[in-house]
Amino acid sequence: MWARWAALALACCACAAPAGPLSAPSSLCDTLQLKKPPPTPTNIREYEAAVVQIARALSELVDQGVADEGRASALARAAAKTPLHPPPAAVALGAPQLHLGVLYVSEPGHLIVFQQNNSATLQQFWRTLASAWNASVVMWSNAWFSCERERGWWGGIAAARGAGSTRAAAALFRHLPSLPCEESMYEWLGGAPSCDLMTTECEALPGSDDHRLEYQCKCRSDHWHSEGGDWLSSSKVNEIGKLVCTPCGFGSNATACLPDSYKAALLAANLAGILLCLIIGLIIIKKRKCKAVAMGMWTVLEVIVVGAMFMYGSAAVQYIPAVQWRCVTGAWLRELGFVACYGSIVLRLWVLLAEFRTRKAHRWTPRDAEVLRIVAAMLIGAGCYLAAFTAMSACEDDVGGGCARTAWHHVTAGAELLLLIAGLRIAHAARNANVPFQERGWLASALWIEGACGVAWRIAAISGAAPERSPLVAAARAHLSSGAALACVLAPRLWHGYRARSLAQEVSRRGPAEGFGVEGEEEPTSEEVRAELKRLYVQLEILRNKTLRRDNPHISKRRGGRKPPHRRFSLQALQARRGAKNKGAGIEVSEAGDASRTPEDSVCSAEGPSHFTDADTQA
């Protein structure tokens, strides 16, 4: 008797729900049932396995004769904590032969017993539970909208296990934030959405009114619109009139038409370049006292790295949704980074040329502070130009891209090429300079690479390809410009460090006898011994002269270490005076004080003594 009543109750619940869309929402907030099932989750197999396991667990409780409302409620609560993503929003269990039916809703957590509460809103939950009763497979139900206590879009999956009197059913429900628009929603939306069905995607959302829904639209993956590629609310769409997107093609917005996977890859590459610049900057600061870094003006090297980081940032900001912000920010970062990076490279070449052309005793060398002041002046000039560009971009309404007219880009590119040409002219003038680490050739190579990229960029812009609006082309240009600058500036210094370490390791591995002859010979030849001894004598003489000249107050600090011709050493002056006094006595000057020696013959001069006596040779 009770089992038949429970089975009939579940059947009535299954038949009581409306089979089609409502003509109009009533004052009692009827449930809106859709014709299409909701999108399935990515972990669909996990959901199906979980609901089958829960139905089998309830069937085992029924078979053991211990199934009641308390155990079913505990099982429903435990099932709501199943490690799924997203977790179930509600769980329903039913056994009609025991007139048992419970529904546990997670948020907010409360339990609903079928016999105690069976309102019209809950009919869809019980209908989903009953849909799998006569089926042997897992059943996915259509979605519905509830506007009472369990407000929002719902969809579920149900399964039944057991046979005869031990059969039981279970259902897991998902709370969906939005669903694709369909005709059954139009009465709840207040009419058809103002979105083109062929070029846009539409989703329905729970509205603020209990009896109405809201919608949002965006362009499809292969289409774009000037308002951007994000979701646009119904109020924004109504302001536009009707959202109609344009297919991607030649002259379209490359930022919106680029697939999301490529966008993420390009953004990651640009951010990796910025991170690399930060690491290089920290290494330069740490190694600023090393010879290879100090000779290249480590402060100027830091400015070059910061400029390269700005150029990487100009490609990374191509994904800003606001068109004008994207245009202005990209222009500022690109031009400031270019001036800081390649302006410093040109000034470094100018320093090398200034050192090469100096023919005075006191060689003039521009200092780091002077070079930094010139770079600061160049950055200020670029900032003034970019301020005018920003004002023009803010006042101009360009629907196609949101940036200023193409004339600004041509002027900017022309200024960049003029700076590169000036740098190449300086590099050509210093072609005969003996520069450490071959620095002049590497810096000139960086200018040539950037010049080729700039010319190709301008040719593409003149042909109508609009490279300023393509994030792919912007990323390629940033990597070529910044990568060429960093590689050409750091490569000679890295090679010098590698060679220094290699020579040090080779010397540390050599034994005392490995300096003679070819490796593997037992005894060196007389010629090899003579050459090795000659080399050692020369080194000892050089070290002796350096030791004598170190901190000697009688030797000039000027380059070369010689004093002017009108000055003499104190010992030589004393000998000259003694020689003048002894002329009348008939004593030779050379015998009294050996005044015939010149200042260059002094043991403290730069070249050392020019001749040796027999006594010195014997000693």
Short mmCIF file of C-alpha atoms in Angstrom, two decimals, residues 31-238:
data_model
loop_
_atom_site.label_atom_id
_atom_site.label_comp_id
_atom_site.label_asym_id
_atom_site.label_seq_id
_atom_site.Cartn_x
_atom_site.Cartn_y
_atom_site.Cartn_z
CA THR A 31 9.60 27.03 -13.22
CA LEU A 32 11.04 27.61 -16.68
CA GLN A 33 12.13 24.39 -18.38
CA LEU A 34 14.41 24.47 -21.41
CA LYS A 35 14.32 22.23 -24.45
CA LYS A 36 18.10 21.77 -24.73
CA PRO A 37 20.31 20.05 -22.16
CA PRO A 38 22.96 22.23 -20.53
CA PRO A 39 26.61 21.97 -21.58
CA THR A 40 28.22 18.92 -20.02
CA PRO A 41 31.26 19.38 -17.75
CA THR A 42 34.73 18.41 -18.86
CA ASN A 43 34.90 15.65 -16.26
CA ILE A 44 31.68 13.97 -17.44
CA ARG A 45 33.01 10.47 -16.73
CA GLU A 46 33.72 11.35 -13.12
CA TYR A 47 30.17 12.64 -12.65
CA GLU A 48 28.67 9.48 -14.16
CA ALA A 49 30.86 7.21 -11.99
CA ALA A 50 29.96 9.20 -8.86
CA VAL A 51 26.18 9.06 -9.38
CA VAL A 52 26.29 5.31 -10.12
CA GLN A 53 28.32 4.70 -6.95
CA ILE A 54 25.82 6.69 -4.82
CA ALA A 55 22.83 4.82 -6.30
CA ARG A 56 24.54 1.48 -5.64
CA ALA A 57 25.27 2.50 -2.03
CA LEU A 58 21.58 3.33 -1.41
CA SER A 59 20.51 0.07 -3.06
CA GLU A 60 22.78 -1.87 -0.67
CA LEU A 61 21.19 -0.10 2.31
CA VAL A 62 17.75 -1.08 1.02
CA ASP A 63 18.89 -4.67 0.50
CA GLN A 64 20.21 -4.83 4.07
CA GLY A 65 16.92 -3.45 5.40
CA VAL A 66 18.50 -0.50 7.18
CA ALA A 67 17.52 2.26 4.74
CA ASP A 68 15.64 5.06 6.46
CA GLU A 69 15.42 8.83 6.35
CA GLY A 70 18.43 9.38 8.67
CA ARG A 71 20.82 7.11 6.75
CA ALA A 72 19.64 8.48 3.41
CA SER A 73 20.22 12.04 4.65
CA ALA A 74 23.72 11.15 5.85
CA LEU A 75 24.46 9.52 2.50
CA ALA A 76 23.22 12.62 0.65
CA ARG A 77 25.41 14.92 2.74
CA ALA A 78 28.44 12.71 2.15
CA ALA A 79 27.70 12.62 -1.59
CA ALA A 80 27.59 16.45 -1.68
CA LYS A 81 31.24 16.44 -0.60
CA THR A 82 32.34 14.26 -3.49
CA PRO A 83 35.71 15.57 -4.83
CA LEU A 84 34.39 16.76 -8.17
CA HIS A 85 35.10 20.03 -10.00
CA PRO A 86 32.77 21.75 -9.66
CA PRO A 87 31.30 19.91 -6.64
CA PRO A 88 27.60 18.93 -6.69
CA ALA A 89 25.26 21.73 -5.67
CA ALA A 90 22.50 19.29 -4.61
CA VAL A 91 21.99 15.53 -4.19
CA ALA A 92 18.68 13.62 -4.40
CA LEU A 93 18.05 10.02 -3.26
CA GLY A 94 14.88 7.96 -3.69
CA ALA A 95 13.51 4.49 -2.96
CA PRO A 96 9.76 4.40 -3.87
CA GLN A 97 9.10 0.99 -2.31
CA LEU A 98 10.10 2.50 1.06
CA HIS A 99 8.30 5.83 0.37
CA LEU A 100 11.78 7.40 0.85
CA GLY A 101 12.94 10.55 -0.93
CA VAL A 102 15.40 13.19 0.29
CA LEU A 103 17.02 16.23 -1.36
CA TYR A 104 20.08 17.93 0.15
CA VAL A 105 21.05 21.38 -1.16
CA SER A 106 24.65 22.45 -0.39
CA GLU A 107 24.35 26.25 -0.52
CA PRO A 108 22.72 27.07 1.77
CA GLY A 109 22.91 23.67 3.40
CA HIS A 110 19.39 22.34 4.09
CA LEU A 111 17.55 19.03 3.73
CA ILE A 112 14.20 18.59 1.96
CA VAL A 113 12.10 15.44 2.56
CA PHE A 114 9.78 14.47 -0.27
CA GLN A 115 6.79 13.56 1.93
CA GLN A 116 7.06 16.80 3.90
CA ASN A 117 7.73 19.32 1.10
CA ASN A 118 6.76 18.87 -2.53
CA SER A 119 6.19 22.35 -3.97
CA ALA A 120 6.04 23.13 -7.67
CA THR A 121 9.64 24.39 -7.65
CA LEU A 122 10.93 21.03 -6.37
CA GLN A 123 9.13 19.03 -9.04
CA GLN A 124 12.04 19.33 -11.45
CA PHE A 125 14.44 17.82 -8.88
CA TRP A 126 12.13 14.83 -8.33
CA ARG A 127 11.51 14.52 -12.05
CA THR A 128 15.25 14.23 -12.72
CA LEU A 129 15.47 11.54 -10.01
CA ALA A 130 12.57 9.59 -11.57
CA SER A 131 13.91 9.87 -15.15
CA ALA A 132 16.48 7.11 -14.54
CA TRP A 133 14.13 4.71 -12.76
CA ASN A 134 13.32 2.55 -15.80
CA ALA A 135 16.65 3.09 -17.54
CA SER A 136 19.86 1.10 -17.17
CA VAL A 137 22.15 3.95 -18.25
CA VAL A 138 22.99 7.33 -16.79
CA MET A 139 20.52 10.04 -17.78
CA TRP A 140 21.28 13.75 -18.24
CA SER A 141 18.26 16.00 -17.76
CA ASN A 142 17.36 19.27 -19.43
CA ALA A 143 18.08 22.51 -17.61
CA TRP A 144 15.49 24.62 -15.82
CA PHE A 145 15.32 27.97 -14.04
CA SER A 146 14.06 28.19 -10.46
CA CYS A 147 13.15 31.61 -9.06
CA GLU A 148 12.23 30.63 -5.49
CA ARG A 149 14.54 29.47 -2.70
CA GLU A 150 16.85 27.50 -5.03
CA ARG A 151 17.20 30.41 -7.44
CA GLY A 152 19.17 30.03 -10.69
CA TRP A 153 19.84 27.59 -13.50
CA TRP A 154 19.89 23.90 -12.60
CA GLY A 155 20.81 20.71 -14.41
CA GLY A 156 21.30 17.16 -13.21
CA ILE A 157 22.45 13.62 -13.89
CA ALA A 158 20.61 10.55 -12.50
CA ALA A 159 21.15 6.80 -12.31
CA ALA A 160 19.36 3.81 -10.75
CA ARG A 161 20.83 0.54 -9.48
CA GLY A 162 19.40 -2.63 -8.01
CA ALA A 163 16.44 -4.75 -9.08
CA GLY A 164 12.93 -5.26 -7.80
CA SER A 165 12.37 -4.29 -4.20
CA THR A 166 16.01 -3.23 -3.72
CA ARG A 167 16.14 -0.75 -6.58
CA ALA A 168 17.21 2.81 -5.66
CA ALA A 169 17.98 6.02 -7.58
CA ALA A 170 20.37 8.92 -7.08
CA ALA A 171 20.85 12.27 -8.81
CA LEU A 172 23.60 14.92 -8.72
CA PHE A 173 22.70 18.51 -9.61
CA ARG A 174 24.82 21.43 -10.83
CA HIS A 175 24.06 25.10 -10.22
CA LEU A 176 24.89 26.81 -13.53
CA PRO A 177 25.77 30.54 -13.62
CA SER A 178 24.49 31.02 -17.18
CA LEU A 179 23.12 29.11 -20.17
CA PRO A 180 23.01 29.76 -23.93
CA CYS A 181 19.98 31.74 -25.03
CA GLU A 182 17.07 29.93 -26.72
CA GLU A 183 13.53 30.79 -27.75
CA SER A 184 11.94 29.47 -24.57
CA MET A 185 13.69 32.26 -22.63
CA TYR A 186 12.44 35.18 -24.73
CA GLU A 187 9.36 35.76 -22.61
CA TRP A 188 11.51 35.89 -19.49
CA LEU A 189 14.07 38.16 -21.19
CA GLY A 190 11.44 40.67 -22.26
CA GLY A 191 11.90 39.89 -25.94
CA ALA A 192 14.55 38.54 -28.30
CA PRO A 193 18.15 39.64 -27.51
CA SER A 194 19.61 42.40 -29.66
CA CYS A 195 22.47 40.18 -30.82
CA ASP A 196 23.13 38.69 -34.22
CA LEU A 197 22.70 34.92 -33.87
CA MET A 198 25.12 34.20 -36.73
CA THR A 199 28.11 36.20 -35.46
CA THR A 200 27.60 36.40 -31.68
CA GLU A 201 27.14 34.15 -28.68
CA CYS A 202 24.34 34.87 -26.19
CA GLU A 203 24.01 33.72 -22.57
CA ALA A 204 21.10 34.16 -20.13
CA LEU A 205 21.78 35.18 -16.53
CA PRO A 206 19.57 35.42 -13.44
CA GLY A 207 18.29 38.99 -13.27
CA SER A 208 17.60 41.23 -10.33
CA ASP A 209 13.84 40.79 -10.81
CA ASP A 210 12.40 37.48 -9.65
CA HIS A 211 10.32 37.20 -12.80
CA ARG A 212 12.88 38.18 -15.41
CA LEU A 213 16.24 37.15 -16.85
CA GLU A 214 19.12 39.15 -18.29
CA TYR A 215 21.51 38.33 -21.13
CA GLN A 216 25.01 39.10 -22.33
CA CYS A 217 26.63 38.73 -25.76
CA LYS A 218 30.09 38.56 -27.29
CA CYS A 219 31.57 37.91 -30.73
CA ARG A 220 32.34 34.40 -31.87
CA SER A 221 35.92 33.16 -32.01
CA ASP A 222 36.38 34.07 -35.69
CA HIS A 223 34.70 37.50 -35.49
CA TRP A 224 35.49 40.85 -33.89
CA HIS A 225 33.86 44.14 -32.91
CA SER A 226 35.18 47.60 -32.08
CA GLU A 227 33.84 47.32 -28.51
CA GLY A 228 36.20 44.44 -27.82
CA GLY A 229 35.99 40.69 -27.47
CA ASP A 230 34.64 40.47 -23.91
CA TRP A 231 31.04 39.89 -22.82
CA LEU A 232 28.75 42.89 -23.26
CA SER A 233 25.75 43.27 -20.94
CA SER A 234 22.21 43.75 -22.24
CA SER A 235 22.28 47.44 -21.35
CA LYS A 236 25.50 47.92 -23.35
CA VAL A 237 24.06 46.03 -26.30
CA ASN A 238 20.92 48.17 -26.22
#
